[in-house]
Every structure is written in C-alpha cells, then in structure tokens.
C-alpha cells in the first residue's frame, strides 16, 4: 500500500499549504490535480465499498475518492452463516480491495478513522494522519453494546462469541460449534431491535442445527433466548426447524423466559426469570449501535444510530456528511448488506450532484434477504422503498410462503448464490 | 442511437424475441429460465396485455442516464461483467427482449418474486430507460 501512504502525505502537505494561504494557482501541476473535489469514505464494507466504487466510476476521474478501512480484506457477514453450516469456506467470503484501487483509482487508506473535524472538514486517523474532504460518507457498520447483556464483555466474547462482525469471531464460533459432542447444548441470546440482519440469528440457528444433525448429534439442543416477542420470517423458520431439526430447537420469547438476568460465560449459563439455561457453547448477540466514528463525528442520535434525509442519505446534522448502511436510521429498511448497497447508490448519486453538478434522480431503494434453513431449503423476503413523509417507507414487498415445494426452495437457494456473487462483484470488482 | 425503436414483432407476447438473433450461447442460457407459468397460454388476456404494454414501451425513447441510475439496482444481482451463477446474465440483452421480460415480470407472466418486486413500480419510461442501459452495458 505504498501508493496509499504517499497519496496521504501529499494530500496532507497540500492541506498545510492551502491552510497557510498559498494560492492554489501557484502550485505545481501535480498538486493542482488535488483541486478535484474530495470524497472520503469511512468503512469498506457493503455500503462503503459500493459508494466508493460508484462515486469513482460514475464521476470518471472528476472526483478524488479516498476509502478509509481498518482491514486489508473484508469478510462478509452475509454467507458467514453458510460458512458455519459448512457450505462455504472462509476464503470464499473474504474479499480484497485491489480492483477498487487499480480499476477505479480509489485511494485506500488502511487504518482506523478516529475523529472528524466538521469545521475544518477533515478526518483524523489513529496514526495522526489528517485526510481532508469536501463530502464525507460514513458506512462504519455496527458496534456491539457489550453491556446490554449483564455479565457479557469484549473479553467474554473470546469464550462466548457474538460473531456479529465477520472475521476471527466467526472462525471462533465455527471452531466451538465443530467441537461439540452429541448431547451438548447451545444457548443463543438473540439481539433486541434494531440490529444488523433481522433474519440472521435464526438462519444461524438453522445452520448450527444442520451441523449437529449432519453428525447425528440429535440429542443436542439449541435454546434461543430472545428479547423480542416475534422475529423475521418466524413462520418460515419455525416450520423449517420442525421439519428438519425436530426437537432440537427451542425458542423462548420474553413472555416465557421473563427477562435475561445475566450470563456467565465461564460456567456456560444464561440466567432468565424462568430458568437457567446451560450450554457448552454460548452465542451472545447483544444490542448494537452505529460504529464509533458516527458518534465521534457527532452525527449519531440518542438511539445510537444516525438520522438521515430519506431522499439522499445525507445526515440531518451536517450537510457535508452522508451516513449509510447499518449505522443509519433508514426507516422501514432492514439493516442488511443489500440495503447498504442500495443506499450507497443513492448517496453516490447525490454526492456527485453536489460536487460536479451531475443530475440527481429521485431516490429508490430495495432489499432482499435470503436465508438458508437446510440444504436446498432457501427462503427470502424483499421490499422496495421510497422516501415518504420524511422517512424511507416500504412501498411494495413479498415473502416466501410456508409449505412451498422443494423445487422452489432449491431455486431460491440457488438464486441466493447468484445474489452473493453479484453483490460482491458490485462492491469489489 | 435509438437502438430500441425496432417495431414490435408479430406473434404475440410470449414469442421469444431473442431466439435466433443473438449470440447462441446467451440465448441458450436465457431459454433455460422460465418465460411464463405453464398456464400462460391459457391466459390470453394476460398475453394481450403484455403485448399491449410492450408496444407502448418500445415507442418511448429511453433516457440512458436515468437507465444507468436505475440499473444500479439490477447489478446488485446481475453482474455487470455478464458473469452469472444462479441468476441469469442481462448484460447486452437486446432492448426489445429486456422490455418484454420486464413487462412479463411486472404483469405476472413470469414467476420470480424478486423480479416481480423490482418491476412492480416501474413506469413505462423507466422500463424504456433500463432497457437502453441493459443493451448498452456491453459498450
Ligand atoms: C450473521 C449475519 C448474516 C448476515 N446475512 C446477510 C444476508 O444474507 N444478506 C444481507 O444483505 N445482509 C446480511 N447481513 C447484514 C450485513 O452484513 C450488514 O448489514 C452489512 O454488512 C452492513 O454494511 P455496512 O457498510 O453498514 O457495514 P459493514 O459491512 O460492517 O462495513 C463496515 C466497515 O467499516 C470499517 N470501519 C468501521 N469503523 C471504521 C473506522 N473508524 N475506521 C476505519 N474503518 C472502519 C469496518 O472495518 C468494516 O469493514 C448479515 C449479518 C450477519 C451478522
């Protein structure tokens, strides 16, 4: 990444020169190139990678695009449940940024963005580097609120993984799952709303049950302790669990468990009002908020997520900042990779219109979430969204039906593979 | 430049406009995808409606810039490169074929629920714009 470093330094020195009043016309031409409007994107995930690509691609070199991402590679949460289930290997859900740099001329800065100076319009990196912007787009995903589950902590996650950010946590959960023996149980604490990927916990339950069943470990059980009284695609998942994993999955809503009192990851217990649940494996998925940079920039609201203008994904708190993906309050849209990708295109179009005067069309958003219940048994839910009365509102939708035939479920699964390859190509190539 | 202003072909809405006039491999790949539910031939009214709307849309000059924006929604699943796995490629489809397919999804003559969703609210102008974009993806 030496080009990245050099790029950052020259941009910094330009910032200093400009700050001391040197007229840009007097600059040598290689620095004059920096007169192009600058878009800085924090977060190279589903939202940020897509936004970086679309701003760079569609502005055809007229905008200088910098993508700040802490990692060298991105492991998708989407299909990470299929990795748990043994349908994908880890490499197949991990992707690099090379094409964004080489094909679209995006400058990738690898490191953690720590602060945003909204007056000076700069982002400060953990190593002290300062990156100036004309428009800043934040797509930092979520941060886990460990304290929302009494007894849970970042340290405890090394024993009882959340695996709600893909990477080492996901590999840890897989290793722990694969090490279970027949009769050993899993306890999952599902997250409260709003959280990333509404059907995700229940697809994960399905994939963990699939692994146990494939080994003949049908004496094992998965207890799901849920703070919600209902969940996404509930009828479809419960039908699937009864069909494929009879007696193996027990889901408890708050009216039955009465409240989650505490977890003890060393003992492997989850205490509720009703009872204490024991598991050789605990998967604790706490409450969530926007990634820390959103609060550091002062664009997160009381809920921990960021209010946006429904027609553009522009922060309602700063017109030079856009927030997309899980970090945003996107009305009826679920927090999904598909949603983040869709929001990225609206934000990219608006940013180009701001900076180059290109035409902006009315915003439209869409989402579809596929989930796998067992081999060749896929289901999906989708909707289209438009800005309506100040929020992003669902205007049309569908969901798979219970009792669908095997051929349709298989076609749905195959379609999800096409979607995965499609969205990953849309983000990274 | 108005590549799509070819007259609608005679023979009814379910005639596959692509067959025999484009790259054979692409045609084969597309033909593997269901065009219509088995009872579609019974549903003469639906076929007529499709034909009627197709004719109307093909008479419109699609706006390529609008098509490119709207097409952002397509390439989340249909890879811009034309590569495909589990979802058929759309890159470079002829305008009349793309128009026909979108209208068949919209009106329910093709069964896929995602495509029905994606086309449900498209106006004639938007379908025309998308078709111009899709046809031009190869350029
Ligand atoms: C188990 C599971 C299954 C899922 N399945 C699906 C699915 O099937 N379909 C679907 O559509 N969605 C799915 N999702 C949801 C999807 O993963 C997220 O909604 C999506 O990734 C959100 O995109 P984002 O851009 O907001 O955040 P992310 O994709 O998380 O990207 C954020 C990036 O920002 C970086 N970052 C954050 N802060 C900083 C900083 N300060 N400096 C530098 N870099 C920073 C992070 O390293 C990260 O790479 C699933 C999620 C989970 C957990």
mmCIF file of C-alpha atoms and ligand atoms in Angstrom, chain A residues 41-50 67-71 73-82 84 97 109-115 123-126 137-143 162-166 170 195-201 203-204 233 285 288 291-294 324-328 334-341 343 367-372 416 419-420 423 427, ligand 1:
data_model
loop_
_atom_site.group_PDB
_atom_site.id
_atom_site.type_symbol
_atom_site.label_atom_id
_atom_site.label_comp_id
_atom_site.label_asym_id
_atom_site.label_seq_id
_atom_site.Cartn_x
_atom_site.Cartn_y
_atom_site.Cartn_z
ATOM 1 C CA UNK A 41 -15.491 7.261 2.745
ATOM 2 C CA UNK A 42 -15.046 5.589 6.123
ATOM 3 C CA UNK A 43 -15.763 1.855 6.093
ATOM 4 C CA UNK A 44 -15.071 -0.529 3.215
ATOM 5 C CA UNK A 45 -17.990 -2.877 3.779
ATOM 6 C CA UNK A 46 -21.276 -3.403 1.980
ATOM 7 C CA UNK A 47 -22.112 0.299 1.990
ATOM 8 C CA UNK A 48 -18.704 1.971 1.833
ATOM 9 C CA UNK A 49 -17.087 -0.192 -0.843
ATOM 10 C CA UNK A 50 -20.123 0.236 -3.089
ATOM 11 C CA UNK A 67 -11.599 4.856 1.138
ATOM 12 C CA UNK A 68 -10.591 4.543 4.779
ATOM 13 C CA UNK A 69 -10.897 0.972 6.028
ATOM 14 C CA UNK A 70 -9.235 -0.607 9.006
ATOM 15 C CA UNK A 71 -8.702 -4.008 7.369
ATOM 16 C CA UNK A 73 -9.582 -7.563 3.444
ATOM 17 C CA UNK A 74 -13.314 -7.694 4.091
ATOM 18 C CA UNK A 75 -15.072 -10.822 5.302
ATOM 19 C CA UNK A 76 -18.791 -10.599 4.624
ATOM 20 C CA UNK A 77 -21.262 -11.268 7.397
ATOM 21 C CA UNK A 78 -23.564 -12.343 4.606
ATOM 22 C CA UNK A 79 -22.978 -16.043 3.962
ATOM 23 C CA UNK A 80 -20.990 -16.272 7.221
ATOM 24 C CA UNK A 81 -23.830 -18.451 8.493
ATOM 25 C CA UNK A 82 -23.304 -20.695 5.466
ATOM 26 C CA UNK A 84 -20.804 -22.028 9.941
ATOM 27 C CA UNK A 97 -9.708 -4.033 -2.352
ATOM 28 C CA UNK A 109 -6.059 4.255 3.391
ATOM 29 C CA UNK A 110 -5.682 1.318 5.745
ATOM 30 C CA UNK A 111 -6.235 2.296 9.359
ATOM 31 C CA UNK A 112 -8.787 3.427 11.872
ATOM 32 C CA UNK A 113 -10.506 6.790 11.473
ATOM 33 C CA UNK A 114 -10.724 8.260 14.963
ATOM 34 C CA UNK A 115 -12.181 11.750 14.692
ATOM 35 C CA UNK A 123 -10.829 13.067 9.241
ATOM 36 C CA UNK A 124 -8.052 12.213 11.672
ATOM 37 C CA UNK A 125 -6.604 8.731 11.609
ATOM 38 C CA UNK A 126 -5.338 6.722 14.591
ATOM 39 C CA UNK A 137 -19.586 9.310 3.742
ATOM 40 C CA UNK A 138 -19.717 7.103 6.830
ATOM 41 C CA UNK A 139 -20.564 3.422 6.483
ATOM 42 C CA UNK A 140 -18.894 2.048 9.622
ATOM 43 C CA UNK A 141 -21.425 -0.686 10.325
ATOM 44 C CA UNK A 142 -22.231 -1.507 13.915
ATOM 45 C CA UNK A 143 -20.539 -1.535 17.269
ATOM 46 C CA UNK A 162 -21.096 -12.910 19.231
ATOM 47 C CA UNK A 163 -19.775 -13.440 15.695
ATOM 48 C CA UNK A 164 -21.896 -10.450 14.637
ATOM 49 C CA UNK A 165 -18.895 -8.888 12.929
ATOM 50 C CA UNK A 166 -17.373 -11.350 10.494
ATOM 51 C CA UNK A 170 -16.892 -16.135 13.123
ATOM 52 C CA UNK A 195 -29.961 -4.807 14.825
ATOM 53 C CA UNK A 196 -27.972 -5.888 11.762
ATOM 54 C CA UNK A 197 -29.687 -8.563 9.653
ATOM 55 C CA UNK A 198 -33.116 -9.327 11.147
ATOM 56 C CA UNK A 199 -33.256 -12.978 9.946
ATOM 57 C CA UNK A 200 -29.546 -13.534 10.710
ATOM 58 C CA UNK A 201 -29.812 -15.091 14.197
ATOM 59 C CA UNK A 203 -30.561 -18.535 9.889
ATOM 60 C CA UNK A 204 -27.618 -19.113 12.223
ATOM 61 C CA UNK A 233 -39.556 -14.896 8.830
ATOM 62 C CA UNK A 285 -25.622 -11.335 20.280
ATOM 63 C CA UNK A 288 -25.968 -2.655 18.680
ATOM 64 C CA UNK A 291 -19.841 2.290 14.538
ATOM 65 C CA UNK A 292 -17.955 4.642 16.885
ATOM 66 C CA UNK A 293 -16.859 7.107 14.200
ATOM 67 C CA UNK A 294 -20.502 8.177 13.763
ATOM 68 C CA UNK A 324 -25.464 4.727 5.002
ATOM 69 C CA UNK A 325 -25.803 1.071 5.929
ATOM 70 C CA UNK A 326 -26.272 -0.318 9.404
ATOM 71 C CA UNK A 327 -25.215 2.974 11.033
ATOM 72 C CA UNK A 328 -28.127 4.911 9.516
ATOM 73 C CA UNK A 334 -33.683 -3.589 7.446
ATOM 74 C CA UNK A 335 -30.007 -3.346 8.300
ATOM 75 C CA UNK A 336 -28.657 -5.600 5.561
ATOM 76 C CA UNK A 337 -25.838 -5.753 3.052
ATOM 77 C CA UNK A 338 -28.362 -5.416 0.247
ATOM 78 C CA UNK A 339 -29.854 -2.298 1.880
ATOM 79 C CA UNK A 340 -26.392 -0.776 2.423
ATOM 80 C CA UNK A 341 -25.515 -1.410 -1.225
ATOM 81 C CA UNK A 343 -28.342 3.215 -0.113
ATOM 82 C CA UNK A 367 -33.687 -5.053 -0.368
ATOM 83 C CA UNK A 368 -33.999 -8.811 -0.464
ATOM 84 C CA UNK A 369 -32.718 -11.099 2.298
ATOM 85 C CA UNK A 370 -32.277 -14.772 1.503
ATOM 86 C CA UNK A 371 -31.890 -17.286 4.342
ATOM 87 C CA UNK A 372 -30.897 -20.931 4.250
ATOM 88 C CA UNK A 416 -29.056 -16.548 -3.219
ATOM 89 C CA UNK A 419 -27.003 -12.708 -5.369
ATOM 90 C CA UNK A 420 -23.889 -13.258 -3.247
ATOM 91 C CA UNK A 423 -23.246 -8.075 -4.696
ATOM 92 C CA UNK A 427 -18.717 -3.983 -4.257
HETATM 93 C C1 LIG C 1 -24.627 -13.448 10.599
HETATM 94 C C2 LIG C 1 -25.005 -12.371 9.637
HETATM 95 C C3 LIG C 1 -25.591 -12.704 8.436
HETATM 96 C C4 LIG C 1 -25.950 -11.719 7.533
HETATM 97 N N1 LIG C 1 -26.532 -12.086 6.352
HETATM 98 C C5 LIG C 1 -26.903 -11.145 5.469
HETATM 99 C C6 LIG C 1 -27.501 -11.518 4.237
HETATM 100 O O1 LIG C 1 -27.695 -12.699 3.933
HETATM 101 N N2 LIG C 1 -27.855 -10.529 3.377
HETATM 102 C C7 LIG C 1 -27.648 -9.219 3.657
HETATM 103 O O2 LIG C 1 -27.977 -8.382 2.823
HETATM 104 N N3 LIG C 1 -27.074 -8.834 4.823
HETATM 105 C C8 LIG C 1 -26.710 -9.768 5.724
HETATM 106 N N4 LIG C 1 -26.118 -9.383 6.914
HETATM 107 C C9 LIG C 1 -26.012 -7.940 7.248
HETATM 108 C C10 LIG C 1 -24.829 -7.255 6.597
HETATM 109 O O3 LIG C 1 -23.630 -7.927 6.876
HETATM 110 C C11 LIG C 1 -24.724 -5.823 7.085
HETATM 111 O O4 LIG C 1 -25.992 -5.229 7.118
HETATM 112 C C12 LIG C 1 -23.816 -5.005 6.158
HETATM 113 O O5 LIG C 1 -22.513 -5.533 6.174
HETATM 114 C C13 LIG C 1 -23.826 -3.539 6.543
HETATM 115 O O6 LIG C 1 -22.948 -2.806 5.744
HETATM 116 P P1 LIG C 1 -22.196 -1.517 6.325
HETATM 117 O O7 LIG C 1 -21.460 -0.936 5.198
HETATM 118 O O8 LIG C 1 -23.160 -0.712 7.096
HETATM 119 O O9 LIG C 1 -21.197 -2.127 7.419
HETATM 120 P P2 LIG C 1 -20.064 -3.233 7.246
HETATM 121 O O10 LIG C 1 -20.314 -4.079 6.068
HETATM 122 O O11 LIG C 1 -19.917 -3.885 8.570
HETATM 123 O O12 LIG C 1 -18.752 -2.407 6.938
HETATM 124 C C14 LIG C 1 -18.207 -1.534 7.885
HETATM 125 C C15 LIG C 1 -16.707 -1.452 7.650
HETATM 126 O O13 LIG C 1 -16.225 -0.260 8.236
HETATM 127 C C16 LIG C 1 -14.985 -0.496 8.838
HETATM 128 N N5 LIG C 1 -14.849 0.548 9.858
HETATM 129 C C17 LIG C 1 -15.729 0.849 10.846
HETATM 130 N N6 LIG C 1 -15.302 1.906 11.555
HETATM 131 C C18 LIG C 1 -14.130 2.290 10.994
HETATM 132 C C19 LIG C 1 -13.208 3.333 11.277
HETATM 133 N N7 LIG C 1 -13.427 4.188 12.278
HETATM 134 N N8 LIG C 1 -12.104 3.432 10.514
HETATM 135 C C20 LIG C 1 -11.861 2.560 9.507
HETATM 136 N N9 LIG C 1 -12.712 1.567 9.183
HETATM 137 C C21 LIG C 1 -13.828 1.428 9.925
HETATM 138 C C22 LIG C 1 -15.086 -1.906 9.359
HETATM 139 O O14 LIG C 1 -13.786 -2.481 9.470
HETATM 140 C C23 LIG C 1 -15.923 -2.583 8.284
HETATM 141 O O15 LIG C 1 -15.133 -3.190 7.288
HETATM 142 C C24 LIG C 1 -25.717 -10.364 7.840
HETATM 143 C C25 LIG C 1 -25.117 -10.020 9.044
HETATM 144 C C26 LIG C 1 -24.763 -11.008 9.944
HETATM 145 C C27 LIG C 1 -24.119 -10.616 11.225
#
